[in-house]
Coordinates of C-alpha atoms in Angstrom, one line a residue:
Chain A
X3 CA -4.5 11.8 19.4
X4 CA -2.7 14.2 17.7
X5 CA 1.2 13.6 17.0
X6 CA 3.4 16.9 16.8
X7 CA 7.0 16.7 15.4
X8 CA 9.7 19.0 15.6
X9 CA 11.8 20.9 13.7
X10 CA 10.0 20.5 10.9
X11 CA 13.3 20.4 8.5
X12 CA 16.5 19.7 10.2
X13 CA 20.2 21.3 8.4
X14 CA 23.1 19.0 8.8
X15 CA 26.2 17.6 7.6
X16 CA 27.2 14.1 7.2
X17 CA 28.6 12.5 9.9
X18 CA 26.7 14.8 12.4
X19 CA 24.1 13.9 14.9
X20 CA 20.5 14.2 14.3
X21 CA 17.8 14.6 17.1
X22 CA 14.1 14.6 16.4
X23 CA 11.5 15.4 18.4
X24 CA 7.6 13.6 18.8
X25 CA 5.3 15.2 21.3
X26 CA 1.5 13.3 21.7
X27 CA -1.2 15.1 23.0
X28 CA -1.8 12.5 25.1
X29 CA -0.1 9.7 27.0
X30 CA 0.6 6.8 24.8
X31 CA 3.0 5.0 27.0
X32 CA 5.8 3.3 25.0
X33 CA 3.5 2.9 21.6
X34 CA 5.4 4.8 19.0
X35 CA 6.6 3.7 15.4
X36 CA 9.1 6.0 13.5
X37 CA 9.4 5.9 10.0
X38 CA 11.5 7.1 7.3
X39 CA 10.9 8.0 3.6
X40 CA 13.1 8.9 0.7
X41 CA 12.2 11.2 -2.0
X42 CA 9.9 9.5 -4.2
X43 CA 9.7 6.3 -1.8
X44 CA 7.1 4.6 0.3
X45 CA 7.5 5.3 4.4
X46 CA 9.5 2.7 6.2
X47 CA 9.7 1.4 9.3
X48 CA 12.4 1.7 11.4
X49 CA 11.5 1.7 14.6
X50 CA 8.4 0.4 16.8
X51 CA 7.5 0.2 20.7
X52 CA 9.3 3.9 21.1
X53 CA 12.9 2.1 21.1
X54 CA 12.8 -1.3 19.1
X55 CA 14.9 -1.4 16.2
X56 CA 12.9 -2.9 13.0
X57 CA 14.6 -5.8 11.0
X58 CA 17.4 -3.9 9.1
X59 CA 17.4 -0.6 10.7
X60 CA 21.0 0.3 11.3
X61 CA 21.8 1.0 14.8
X62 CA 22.8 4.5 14.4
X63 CA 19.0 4.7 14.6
X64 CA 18.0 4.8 17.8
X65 CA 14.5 5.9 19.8
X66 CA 13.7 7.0 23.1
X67 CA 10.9 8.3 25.5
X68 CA 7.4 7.4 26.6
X69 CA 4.1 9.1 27.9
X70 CA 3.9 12.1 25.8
X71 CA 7.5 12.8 24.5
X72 CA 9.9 10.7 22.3
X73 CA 13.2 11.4 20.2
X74 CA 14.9 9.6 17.4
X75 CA 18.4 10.4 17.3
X76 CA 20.8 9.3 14.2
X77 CA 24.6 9.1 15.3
X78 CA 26.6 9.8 12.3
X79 CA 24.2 10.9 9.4
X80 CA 25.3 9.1 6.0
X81 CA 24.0 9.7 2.6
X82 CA 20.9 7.6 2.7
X83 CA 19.8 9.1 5.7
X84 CA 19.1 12.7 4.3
X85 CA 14.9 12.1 4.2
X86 CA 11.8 12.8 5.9
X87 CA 11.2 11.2 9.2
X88 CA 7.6 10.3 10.7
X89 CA 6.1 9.2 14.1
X90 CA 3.0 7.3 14.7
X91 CA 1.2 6.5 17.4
X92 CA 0.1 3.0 18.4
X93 CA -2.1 3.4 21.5
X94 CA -5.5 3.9 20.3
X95 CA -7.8 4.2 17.3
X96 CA -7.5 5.8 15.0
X97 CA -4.0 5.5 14.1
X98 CA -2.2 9.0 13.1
X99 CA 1.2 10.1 12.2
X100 CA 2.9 13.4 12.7
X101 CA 3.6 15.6 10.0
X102 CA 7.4 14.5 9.4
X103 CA 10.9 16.0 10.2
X104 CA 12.9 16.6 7.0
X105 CA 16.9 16.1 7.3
X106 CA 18.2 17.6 4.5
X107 CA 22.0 17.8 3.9
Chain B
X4 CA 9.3 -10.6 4.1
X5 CA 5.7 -9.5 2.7
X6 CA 6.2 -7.5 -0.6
X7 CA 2.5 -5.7 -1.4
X8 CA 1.0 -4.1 -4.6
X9 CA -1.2 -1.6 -5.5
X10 CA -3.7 -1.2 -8.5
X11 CA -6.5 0.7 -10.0
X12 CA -7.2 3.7 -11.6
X13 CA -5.4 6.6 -11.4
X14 CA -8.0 9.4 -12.4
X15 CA -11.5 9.1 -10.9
X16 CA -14.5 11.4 -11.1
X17 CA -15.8 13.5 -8.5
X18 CA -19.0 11.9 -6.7
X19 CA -17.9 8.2 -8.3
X20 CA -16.0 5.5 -6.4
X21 CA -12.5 5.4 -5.8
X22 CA -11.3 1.3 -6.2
X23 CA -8.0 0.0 -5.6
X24 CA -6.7 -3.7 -5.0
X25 CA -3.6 -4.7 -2.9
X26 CA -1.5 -7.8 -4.2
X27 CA 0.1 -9.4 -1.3
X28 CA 3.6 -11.4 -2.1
X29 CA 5.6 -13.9 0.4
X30 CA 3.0 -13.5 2.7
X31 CA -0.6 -14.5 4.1
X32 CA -3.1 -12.7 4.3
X33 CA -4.8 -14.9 6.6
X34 CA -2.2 -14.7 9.3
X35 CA -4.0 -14.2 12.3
X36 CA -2.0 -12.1 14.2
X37 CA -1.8 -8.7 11.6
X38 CA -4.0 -6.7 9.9
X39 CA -4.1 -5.1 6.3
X40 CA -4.1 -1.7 6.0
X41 CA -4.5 1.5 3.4
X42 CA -2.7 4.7 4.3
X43 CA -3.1 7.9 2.1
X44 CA -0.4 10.6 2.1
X45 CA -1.1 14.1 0.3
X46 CA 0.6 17.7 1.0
X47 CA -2.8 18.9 2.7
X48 CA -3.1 16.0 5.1
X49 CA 0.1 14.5 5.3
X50 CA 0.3 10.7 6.1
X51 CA -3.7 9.2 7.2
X52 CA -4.3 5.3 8.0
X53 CA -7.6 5.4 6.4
X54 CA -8.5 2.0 7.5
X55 CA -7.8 -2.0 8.0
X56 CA -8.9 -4.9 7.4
X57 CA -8.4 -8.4 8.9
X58 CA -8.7 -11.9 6.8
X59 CA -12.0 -12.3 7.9
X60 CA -13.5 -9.5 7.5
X61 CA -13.5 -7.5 10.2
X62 CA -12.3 -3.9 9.9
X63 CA -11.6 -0.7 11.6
X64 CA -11.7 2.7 9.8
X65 CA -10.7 6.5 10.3
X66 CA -13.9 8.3 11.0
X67 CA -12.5 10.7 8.7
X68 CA -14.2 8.2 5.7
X69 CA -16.2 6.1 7.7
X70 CA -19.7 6.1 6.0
X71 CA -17.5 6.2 2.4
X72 CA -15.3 2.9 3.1
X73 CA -15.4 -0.1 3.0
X74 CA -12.0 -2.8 2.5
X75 CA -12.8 -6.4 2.0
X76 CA -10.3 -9.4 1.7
X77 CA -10.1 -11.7 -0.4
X78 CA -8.0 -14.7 0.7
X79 CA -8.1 -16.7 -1.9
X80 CA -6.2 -14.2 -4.5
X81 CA -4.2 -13.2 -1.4
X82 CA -6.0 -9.4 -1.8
X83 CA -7.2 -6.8 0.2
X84 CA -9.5 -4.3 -1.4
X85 CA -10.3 -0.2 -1.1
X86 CA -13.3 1.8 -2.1
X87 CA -14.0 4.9 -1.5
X88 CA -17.3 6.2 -2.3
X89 CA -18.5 9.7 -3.2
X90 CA -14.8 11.0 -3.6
X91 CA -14.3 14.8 -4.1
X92 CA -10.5 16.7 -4.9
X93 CA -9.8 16.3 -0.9
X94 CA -9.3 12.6 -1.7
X95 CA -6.6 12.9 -4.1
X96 CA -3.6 11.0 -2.6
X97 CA -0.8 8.4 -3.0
X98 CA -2.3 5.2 -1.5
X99 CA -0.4 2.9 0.3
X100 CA -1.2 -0.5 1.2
X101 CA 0.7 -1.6 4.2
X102 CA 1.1 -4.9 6.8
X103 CA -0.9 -3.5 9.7
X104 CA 1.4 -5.9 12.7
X105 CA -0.8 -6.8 15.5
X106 CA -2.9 -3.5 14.2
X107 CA 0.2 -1.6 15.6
X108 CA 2.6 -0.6 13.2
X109 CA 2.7 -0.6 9.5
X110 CA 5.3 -2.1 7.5
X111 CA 6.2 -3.3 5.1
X112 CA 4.7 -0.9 2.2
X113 CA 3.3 -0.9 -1.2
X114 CA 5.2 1.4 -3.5
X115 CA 2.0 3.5 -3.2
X116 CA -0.1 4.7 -6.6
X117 CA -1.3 8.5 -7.5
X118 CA -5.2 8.9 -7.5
X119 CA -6.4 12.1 -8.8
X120 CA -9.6 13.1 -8.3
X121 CA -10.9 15.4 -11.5

């Protein structure tokens, strides 16, 4: 299964509204895990099952969608949220992620 | 929660074995509900679960290094294990170790550690 994301970098200020996009090439139902990595970090989780909040993701973060096409969307970027986002399927094996959505101030 | 190391060597040899260890803190490895995993994130090929293993033994791989892996646990260090065999430059990486839950998601991390192969 291959996992598309789009844009690949994404301009904002803070205290805007991010929207990223996930597109599978196949359905995958509700399995989707977003993650989010700092410069110079390991990824993190922040959300699994396409909308479930992981323990101590802020709910700013806040996922959507199913079958083929999910968003993330970040309500009122702040300073640590300027990184690179990921998706990741959960359907099937093998595993894969997409190729990450930078948000850069 | 779980906190995870890596360790090994950072600099391997084309055509020798790539080895790397996974400490696993404030958690058990012989939970029997979760996996262990090792992810691998370079510019080329982005973020790839290579492959996971459960306390027993049993694993699941990528294709894109089945034939080459093999992880093993080890539960009574509370370690899971990585080699890579017959490694060339496409296999330099940060490696992660991660908490494979109910071989869904991945979290939490390792801090990850460079491996250059030269």
């Amino acid at each position: 299964i291959v996992m598309t994301q789009s844009p690949a970098t994404l301009s904002l200020s803070p205290g805007e509204s991010a929207t990223l996009t996930c597109r599978a090439s196949e359905n995958i139902r509700g399995d989707l895990a977003w993650y989010q990595q700092r410069h110079g970090e390991a990824p993190r989780l922040l959300i699994y099952d396409a909308f479930t909040r992981a323990t101590g993701t802020p709910d700013r973060f806040s996922g959507r969608g199913s079958g083929t096409e999910f968003t993330l969307t970040i309500s009122s970027l702040q300073s640590e949220d300027f990184a690179t986002y990921y998706c990741q399927h959960h359907h099937a094996w093998p595993k894969t992620f997409g190729q990450g959505t930078k948000v850069e101030i | 929660q779980a906190q995870l190391q890596e360790s090994g060597p950072r600099l391997v040899k084309p055509s020798e074995t790539l080895s790397l260890t996974c400490s696993v803190f404030d958690d058990r490895i012989t939970d029997t509900n979760h996996y262990w995993a090792w992810i691998r994130q370079s510019p080329e090929k982005g973020l790839e679960w290579i492959g996971s293993v459960l306390h027993t033994g049993t694993t699941f791989y990528n294709p894109s290094v089945r034939g080459r892996i093999s992880i093993s646990a080890d539960t009574s260090k509370n370690q899971f294990s990585l080699k890579l065999r017959s490694v060339t430059a496409a296999d330099t990486a940060v490696y992660y170790c991660a908490k494979h839950v109910f071989t869904q998601w991945f979290g939490p991390w390792g801090q990850g550690i460079p491996v250059t192969v030269s």
